[in-house]
XYZ file of N, CA and C in Angstrom:
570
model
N 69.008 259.034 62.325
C 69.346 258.993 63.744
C 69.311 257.552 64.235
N 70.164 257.391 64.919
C 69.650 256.012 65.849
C 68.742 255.305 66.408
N 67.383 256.465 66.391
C 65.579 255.735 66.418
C 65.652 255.373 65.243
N 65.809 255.581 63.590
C 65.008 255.458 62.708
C 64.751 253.819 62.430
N 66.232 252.754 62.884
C 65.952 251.655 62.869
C 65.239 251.053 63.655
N 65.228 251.316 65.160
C 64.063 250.498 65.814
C 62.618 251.164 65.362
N 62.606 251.903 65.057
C 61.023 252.209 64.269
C 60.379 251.920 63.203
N 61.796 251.637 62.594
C 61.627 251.163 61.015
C 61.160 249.102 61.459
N 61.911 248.833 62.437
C 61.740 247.466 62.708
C 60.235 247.146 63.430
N 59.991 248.143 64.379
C 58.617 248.161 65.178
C 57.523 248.465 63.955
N 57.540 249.325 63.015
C 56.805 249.201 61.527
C 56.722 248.387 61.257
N 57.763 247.423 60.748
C 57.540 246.299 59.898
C 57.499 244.936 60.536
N 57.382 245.327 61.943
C 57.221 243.549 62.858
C 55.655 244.227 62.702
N 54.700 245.259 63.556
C 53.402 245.384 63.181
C 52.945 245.542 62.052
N 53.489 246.166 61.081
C 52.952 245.472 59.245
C 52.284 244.221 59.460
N 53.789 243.141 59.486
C 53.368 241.299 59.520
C 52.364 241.220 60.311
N 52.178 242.016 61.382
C 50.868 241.222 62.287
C 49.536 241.455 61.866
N 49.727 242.530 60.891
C 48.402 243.072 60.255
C 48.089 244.480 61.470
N 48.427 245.002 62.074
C 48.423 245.902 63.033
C 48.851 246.889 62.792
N 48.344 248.494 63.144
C 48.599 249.623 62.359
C 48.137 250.486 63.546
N 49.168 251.483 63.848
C 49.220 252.522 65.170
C 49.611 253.985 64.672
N 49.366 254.617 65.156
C 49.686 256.128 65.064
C 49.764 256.783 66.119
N 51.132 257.715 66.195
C 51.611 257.443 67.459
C 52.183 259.191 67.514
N 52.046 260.287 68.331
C 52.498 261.146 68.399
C 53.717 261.343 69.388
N 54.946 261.937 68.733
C 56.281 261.714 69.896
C 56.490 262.989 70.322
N 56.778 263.154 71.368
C 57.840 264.384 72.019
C 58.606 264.100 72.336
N 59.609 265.147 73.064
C 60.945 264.935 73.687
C 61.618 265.561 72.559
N 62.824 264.264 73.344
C 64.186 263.970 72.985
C 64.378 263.105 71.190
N 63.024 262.105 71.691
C 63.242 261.730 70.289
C 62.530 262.806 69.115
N 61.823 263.800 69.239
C 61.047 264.586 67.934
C 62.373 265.482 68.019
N 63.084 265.781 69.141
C 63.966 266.897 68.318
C 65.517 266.117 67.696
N 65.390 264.833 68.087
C 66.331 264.268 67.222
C 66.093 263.887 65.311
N 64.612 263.363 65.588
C 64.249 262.834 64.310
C 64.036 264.025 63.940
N 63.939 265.523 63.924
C 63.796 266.529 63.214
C 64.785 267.394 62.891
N 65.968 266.547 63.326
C 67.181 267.281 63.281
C 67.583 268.258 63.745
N 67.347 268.877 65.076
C 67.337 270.195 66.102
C 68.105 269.707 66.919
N 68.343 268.641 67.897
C 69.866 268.351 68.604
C 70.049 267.132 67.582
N 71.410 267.435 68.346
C 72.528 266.265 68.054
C 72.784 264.872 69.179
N 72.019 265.173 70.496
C 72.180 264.348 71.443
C 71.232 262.817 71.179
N 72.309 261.926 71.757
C 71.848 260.695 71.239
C 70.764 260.190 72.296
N 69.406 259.879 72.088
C 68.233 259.386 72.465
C 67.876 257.890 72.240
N 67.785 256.969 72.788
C 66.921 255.860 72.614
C 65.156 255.626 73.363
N 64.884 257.047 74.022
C 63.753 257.185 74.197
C 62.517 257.645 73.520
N 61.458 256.293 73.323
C 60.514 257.486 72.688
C 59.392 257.723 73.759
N 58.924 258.979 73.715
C 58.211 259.509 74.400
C 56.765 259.661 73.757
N 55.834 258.944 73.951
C 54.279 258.566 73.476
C 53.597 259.743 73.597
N 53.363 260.874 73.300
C 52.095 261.988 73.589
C 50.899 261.546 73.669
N 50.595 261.287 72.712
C 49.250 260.578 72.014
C 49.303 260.014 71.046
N 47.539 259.121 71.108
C 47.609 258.237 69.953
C 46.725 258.842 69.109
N 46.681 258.306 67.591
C 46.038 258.960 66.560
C 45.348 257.768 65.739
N 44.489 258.403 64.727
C 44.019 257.027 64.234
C 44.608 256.840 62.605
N 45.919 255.392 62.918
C 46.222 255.245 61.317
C 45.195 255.375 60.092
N 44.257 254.737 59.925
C 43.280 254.751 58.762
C 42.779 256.213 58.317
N 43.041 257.171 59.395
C 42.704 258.330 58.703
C 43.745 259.317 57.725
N 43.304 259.856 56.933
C 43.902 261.087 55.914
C 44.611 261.851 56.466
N 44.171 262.059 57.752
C 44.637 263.127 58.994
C 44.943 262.321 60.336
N 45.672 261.532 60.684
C 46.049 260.788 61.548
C 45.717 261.823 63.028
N 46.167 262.673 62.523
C 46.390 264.064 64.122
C 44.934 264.464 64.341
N 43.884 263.983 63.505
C 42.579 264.853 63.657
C 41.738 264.982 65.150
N 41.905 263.276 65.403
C 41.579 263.071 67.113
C 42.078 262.371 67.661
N 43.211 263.331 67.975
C 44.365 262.853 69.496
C 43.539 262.375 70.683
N 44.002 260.861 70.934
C 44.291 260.960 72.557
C 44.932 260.606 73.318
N 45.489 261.834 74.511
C 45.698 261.095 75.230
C 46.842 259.848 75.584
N 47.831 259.635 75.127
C 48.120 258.458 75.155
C 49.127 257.669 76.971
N 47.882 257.274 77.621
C 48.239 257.050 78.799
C 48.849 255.804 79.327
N 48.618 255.251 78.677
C 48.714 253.806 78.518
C 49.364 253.038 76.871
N 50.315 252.322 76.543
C 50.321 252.168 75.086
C 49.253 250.512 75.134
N 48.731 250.701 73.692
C 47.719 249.744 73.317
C 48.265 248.350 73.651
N 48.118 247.206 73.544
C 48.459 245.914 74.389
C 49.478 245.445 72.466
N 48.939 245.616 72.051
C 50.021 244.910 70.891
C 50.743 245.989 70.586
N 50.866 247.090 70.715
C 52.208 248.079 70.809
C 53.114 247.734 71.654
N 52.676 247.625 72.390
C 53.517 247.946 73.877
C 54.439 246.205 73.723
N 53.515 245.119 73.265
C 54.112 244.244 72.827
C 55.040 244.217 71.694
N 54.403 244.763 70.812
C 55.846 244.417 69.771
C 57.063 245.883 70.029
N 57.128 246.328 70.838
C 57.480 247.429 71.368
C 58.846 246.934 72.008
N 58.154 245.815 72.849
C 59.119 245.224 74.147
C 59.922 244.043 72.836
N 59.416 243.495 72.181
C 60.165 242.753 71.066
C 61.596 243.694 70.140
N 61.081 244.566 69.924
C 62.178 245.641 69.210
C 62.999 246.145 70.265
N 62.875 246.270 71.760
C 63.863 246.470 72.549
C 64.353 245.188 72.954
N 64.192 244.164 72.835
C 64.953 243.095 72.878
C 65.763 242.232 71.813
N 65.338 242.839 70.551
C 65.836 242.719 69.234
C 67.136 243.366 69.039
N 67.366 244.814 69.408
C 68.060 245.835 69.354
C 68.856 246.489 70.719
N 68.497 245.597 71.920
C 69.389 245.613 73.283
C 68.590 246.965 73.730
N 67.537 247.195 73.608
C 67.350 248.965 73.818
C 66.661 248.617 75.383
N 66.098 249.544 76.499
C 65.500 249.566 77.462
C 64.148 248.846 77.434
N 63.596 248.135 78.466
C 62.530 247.341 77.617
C 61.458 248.940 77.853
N 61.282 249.913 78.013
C 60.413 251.177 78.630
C 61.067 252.183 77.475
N 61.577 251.847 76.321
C 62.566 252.744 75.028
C 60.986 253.418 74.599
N 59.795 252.480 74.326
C 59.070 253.450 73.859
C 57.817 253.478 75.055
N 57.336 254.741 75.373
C 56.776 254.902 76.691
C 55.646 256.013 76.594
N 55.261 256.443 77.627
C 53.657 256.820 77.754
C 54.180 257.820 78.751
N 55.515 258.182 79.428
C 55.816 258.950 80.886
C 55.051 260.459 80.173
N 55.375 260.897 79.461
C 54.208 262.426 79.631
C 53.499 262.605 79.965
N 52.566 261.775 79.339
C 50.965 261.560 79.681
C 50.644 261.155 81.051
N 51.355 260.068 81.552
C 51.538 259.103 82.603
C 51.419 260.424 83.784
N 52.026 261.590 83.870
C 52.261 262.377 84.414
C 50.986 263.287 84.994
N 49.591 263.310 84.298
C 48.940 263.341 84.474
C 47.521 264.365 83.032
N 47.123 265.644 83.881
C 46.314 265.736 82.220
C 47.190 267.261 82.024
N 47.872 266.883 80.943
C 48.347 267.449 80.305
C 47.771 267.985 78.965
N 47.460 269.178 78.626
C 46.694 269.545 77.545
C 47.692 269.660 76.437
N 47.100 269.454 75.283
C 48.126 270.040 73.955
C 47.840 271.314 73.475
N 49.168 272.007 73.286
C 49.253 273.238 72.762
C 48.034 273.783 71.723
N 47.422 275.013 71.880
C 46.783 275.295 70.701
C 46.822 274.917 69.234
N 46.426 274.049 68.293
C 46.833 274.142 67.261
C 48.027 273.283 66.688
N 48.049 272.478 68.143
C 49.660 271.613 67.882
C 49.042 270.120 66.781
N 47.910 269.461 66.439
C 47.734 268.789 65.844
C 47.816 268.926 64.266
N 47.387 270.730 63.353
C 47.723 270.311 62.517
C 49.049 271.068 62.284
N 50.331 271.025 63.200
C 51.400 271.207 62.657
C 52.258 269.905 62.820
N 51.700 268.703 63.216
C 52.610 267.681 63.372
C 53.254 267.249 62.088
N 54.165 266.565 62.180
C 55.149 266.387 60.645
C 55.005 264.733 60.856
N 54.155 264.174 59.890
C 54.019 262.824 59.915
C 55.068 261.622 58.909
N 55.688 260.494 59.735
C 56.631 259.703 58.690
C 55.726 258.636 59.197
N 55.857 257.678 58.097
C 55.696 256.277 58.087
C 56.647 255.066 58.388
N 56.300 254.383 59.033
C 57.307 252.914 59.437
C 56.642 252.011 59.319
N 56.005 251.645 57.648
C 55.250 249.931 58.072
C 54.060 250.701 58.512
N 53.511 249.623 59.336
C 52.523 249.251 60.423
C 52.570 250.747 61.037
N 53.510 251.681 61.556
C 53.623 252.284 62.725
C 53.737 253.999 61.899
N 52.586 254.910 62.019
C 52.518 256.122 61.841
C 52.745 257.217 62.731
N 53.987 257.978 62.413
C 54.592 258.651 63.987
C 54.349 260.118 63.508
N 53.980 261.061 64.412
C 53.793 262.230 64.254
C 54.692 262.896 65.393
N 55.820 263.772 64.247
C 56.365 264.241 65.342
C 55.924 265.900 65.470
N 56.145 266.080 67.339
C 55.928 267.253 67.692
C 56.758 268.446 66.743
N 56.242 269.380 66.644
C 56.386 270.929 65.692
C 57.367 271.322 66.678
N 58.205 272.086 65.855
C 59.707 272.822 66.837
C 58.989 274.101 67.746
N 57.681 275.183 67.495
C 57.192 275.671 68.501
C 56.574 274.686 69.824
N 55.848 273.825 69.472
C 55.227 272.827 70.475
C 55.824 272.467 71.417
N 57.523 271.840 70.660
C 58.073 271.263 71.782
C 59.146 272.389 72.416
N 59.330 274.001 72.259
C 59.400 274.913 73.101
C 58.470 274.527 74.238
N 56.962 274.501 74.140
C 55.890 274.837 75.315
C 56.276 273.613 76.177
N 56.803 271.779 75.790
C 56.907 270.966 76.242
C 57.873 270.892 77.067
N 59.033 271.165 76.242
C 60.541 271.746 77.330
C 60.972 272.743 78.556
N 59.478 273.784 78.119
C 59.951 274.638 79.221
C 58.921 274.098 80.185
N 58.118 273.277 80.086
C 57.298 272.527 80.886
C 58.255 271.876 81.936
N 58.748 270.928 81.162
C 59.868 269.809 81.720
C 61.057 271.002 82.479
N 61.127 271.768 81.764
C 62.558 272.422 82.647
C 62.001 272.771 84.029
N 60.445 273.539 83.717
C 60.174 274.370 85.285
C 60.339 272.703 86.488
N 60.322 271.811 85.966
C 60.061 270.622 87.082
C 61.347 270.135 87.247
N 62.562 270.348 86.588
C 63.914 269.720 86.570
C 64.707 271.724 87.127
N 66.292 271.263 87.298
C 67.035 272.441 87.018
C 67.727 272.360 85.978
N 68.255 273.469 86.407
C 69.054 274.194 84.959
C 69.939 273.438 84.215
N 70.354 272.096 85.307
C 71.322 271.492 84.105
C 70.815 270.446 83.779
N 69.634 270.225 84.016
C 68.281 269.153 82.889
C 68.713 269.367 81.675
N 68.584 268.096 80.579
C 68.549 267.579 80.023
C 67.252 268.373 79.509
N 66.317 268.858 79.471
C 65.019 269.516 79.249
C 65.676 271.033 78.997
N 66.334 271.791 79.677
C 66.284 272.941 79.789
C 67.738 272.900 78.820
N 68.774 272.068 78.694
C 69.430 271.921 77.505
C 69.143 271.870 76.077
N 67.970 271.374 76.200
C 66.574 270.905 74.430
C 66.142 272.397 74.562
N 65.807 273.315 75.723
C 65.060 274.217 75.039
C 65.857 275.288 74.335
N 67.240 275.565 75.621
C 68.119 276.521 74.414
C 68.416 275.992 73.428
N 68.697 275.054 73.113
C 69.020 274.198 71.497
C 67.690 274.786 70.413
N 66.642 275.254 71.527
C 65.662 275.663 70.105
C 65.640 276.702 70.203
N 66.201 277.628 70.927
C 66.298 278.883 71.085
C 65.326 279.591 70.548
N 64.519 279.455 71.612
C 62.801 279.789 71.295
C 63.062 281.976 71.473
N 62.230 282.620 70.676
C 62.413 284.188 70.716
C 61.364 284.398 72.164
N 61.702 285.501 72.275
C 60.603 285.855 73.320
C 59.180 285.670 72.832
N 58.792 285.651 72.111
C 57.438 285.385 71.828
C 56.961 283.935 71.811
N 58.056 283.259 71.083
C 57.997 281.822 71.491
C 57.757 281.474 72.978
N 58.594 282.045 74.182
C 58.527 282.130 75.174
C 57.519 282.193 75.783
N 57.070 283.257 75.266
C 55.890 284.277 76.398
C 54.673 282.824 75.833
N 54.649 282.240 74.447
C 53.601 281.717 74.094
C 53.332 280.178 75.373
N 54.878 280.023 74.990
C 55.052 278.543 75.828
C 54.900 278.905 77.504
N 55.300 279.730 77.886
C 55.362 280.244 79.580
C 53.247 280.018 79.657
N 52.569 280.658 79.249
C 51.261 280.907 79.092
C 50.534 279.692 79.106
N 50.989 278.769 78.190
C 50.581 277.246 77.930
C 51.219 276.358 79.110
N 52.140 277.041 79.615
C 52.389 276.128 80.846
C 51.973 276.466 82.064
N 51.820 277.460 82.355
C 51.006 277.871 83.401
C 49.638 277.477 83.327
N 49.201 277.360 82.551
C 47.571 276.357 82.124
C 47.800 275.112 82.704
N 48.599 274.713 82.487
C 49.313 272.791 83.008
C 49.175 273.069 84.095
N 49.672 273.856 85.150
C 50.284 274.107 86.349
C 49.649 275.398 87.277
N 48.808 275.963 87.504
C 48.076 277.580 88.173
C 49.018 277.321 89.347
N 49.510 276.846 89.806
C 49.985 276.963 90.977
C 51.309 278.044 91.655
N 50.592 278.474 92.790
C 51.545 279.882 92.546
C 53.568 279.240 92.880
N 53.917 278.321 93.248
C 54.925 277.428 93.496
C 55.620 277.476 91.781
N 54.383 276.853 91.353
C 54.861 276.628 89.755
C 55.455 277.725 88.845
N 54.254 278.639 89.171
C 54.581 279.974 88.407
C 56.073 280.731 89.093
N 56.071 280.258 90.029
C 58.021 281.299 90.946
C 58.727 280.293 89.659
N 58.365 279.085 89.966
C 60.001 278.543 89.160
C 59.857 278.368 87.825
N 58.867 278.471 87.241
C 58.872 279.006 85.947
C 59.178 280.472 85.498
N 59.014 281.491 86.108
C 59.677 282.446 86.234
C 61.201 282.797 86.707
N 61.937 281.657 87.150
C 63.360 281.234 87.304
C 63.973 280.816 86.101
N 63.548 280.058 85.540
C 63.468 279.777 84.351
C 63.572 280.213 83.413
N 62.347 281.013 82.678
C 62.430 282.337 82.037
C 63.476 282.947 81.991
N 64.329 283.820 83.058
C 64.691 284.276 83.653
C 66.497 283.710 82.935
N 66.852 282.784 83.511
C 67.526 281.441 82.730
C 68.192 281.599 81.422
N 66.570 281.003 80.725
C 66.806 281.182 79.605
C 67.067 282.390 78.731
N 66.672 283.659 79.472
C 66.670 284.530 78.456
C 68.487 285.025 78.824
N 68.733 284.998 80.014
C 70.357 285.183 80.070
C 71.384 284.012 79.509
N 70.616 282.762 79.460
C 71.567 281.443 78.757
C 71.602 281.976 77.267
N 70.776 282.141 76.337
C 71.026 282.379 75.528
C 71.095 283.587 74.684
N 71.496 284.606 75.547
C 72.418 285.564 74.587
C 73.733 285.543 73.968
């Protein structure tokens, strides 16, 4: 895909520095690098951070609210290397506020290497619960609610992700338009 080179470059500029990150993605970019859409992304979306030196990078997520000061630096170097947005790799999920991770979403992450830079991307159930997150806050012709029929999550997928998002959100506002939604999706994709 069109991330794999600026990641492959953000790897190997933090290699040289001696610097080593682990980095969990959602979105747009995990369902590109996993091959589930076809739509072209230059965003990466930061979930959380993980710790490279471990066996299990995903073991203790956090959080990632902020990116670390030499990420975020050689970060802004690879978007100026490659013309990309200087904000291409970003923290907006988290930024958003406390957002919990799915049950169980750490040990299904699918981990690649770049150099220096260890990326864990989100599991194709996970980023159901993430999308229909993003859709209840966007409409129907979001860019979010386009990613989720593309995964054409079953009703159970559904009911799992609707459940996990209402945890994000109790609010009875939230729950109407997530139930619009629902609603949506289950007539979009028949």
């Amino acid at each position: 895909t069109a991330l794999e080179a600026p990641l492959k470059a953000l790897g190997d500029l933090l290699a040289g520095q001696g610097q080593r990150f682990a980095i969990v993605v959602v979105g747009g970019a995990a369902l590109n690098l996993l091959g589930l859409v076809k739509r072209t992304t230059l965003d990466v979306d930061v979930l959380a951070l993980g710790d490279p030196d471990s066996p299990d990078p995903g073991a203790e997520l956090v959080p990632a609210r902020q990116l670390p000061a030499e990420l975020a630096a050689a970060g802004a170097r690879v978007a100026r290397d490659f013309g990309l947005d200087p904000r291409w790799l970003n923290c907006k999920v988290a930024e958003h506020g406390s957002v919990s991770f799915p049950e169980g979403m750490a040990s299904r992450l699918q981990w690649r290497s770049y150099g220096g830079l260890t990326v864990g991307l989100v599991e194709r159930r996970d980023l159901v619960c993430y999308k229909l997150h993003a859709a209840a806050d966007r409409d129907s012709g979001s860019v979010h609610y386009q990613d989720l029929l593309a995964l054409q999550p079953s009703e159970a997928e559904l009911e799992r992700a609707a459940e996990w998002a209402r945890a994000q959100d109790p609010s009875a506002g939230f729950a109407e338009v997530l139930a619009g939604v629902l609603e949506h999706v289950k007539r979009d994709s028949r």
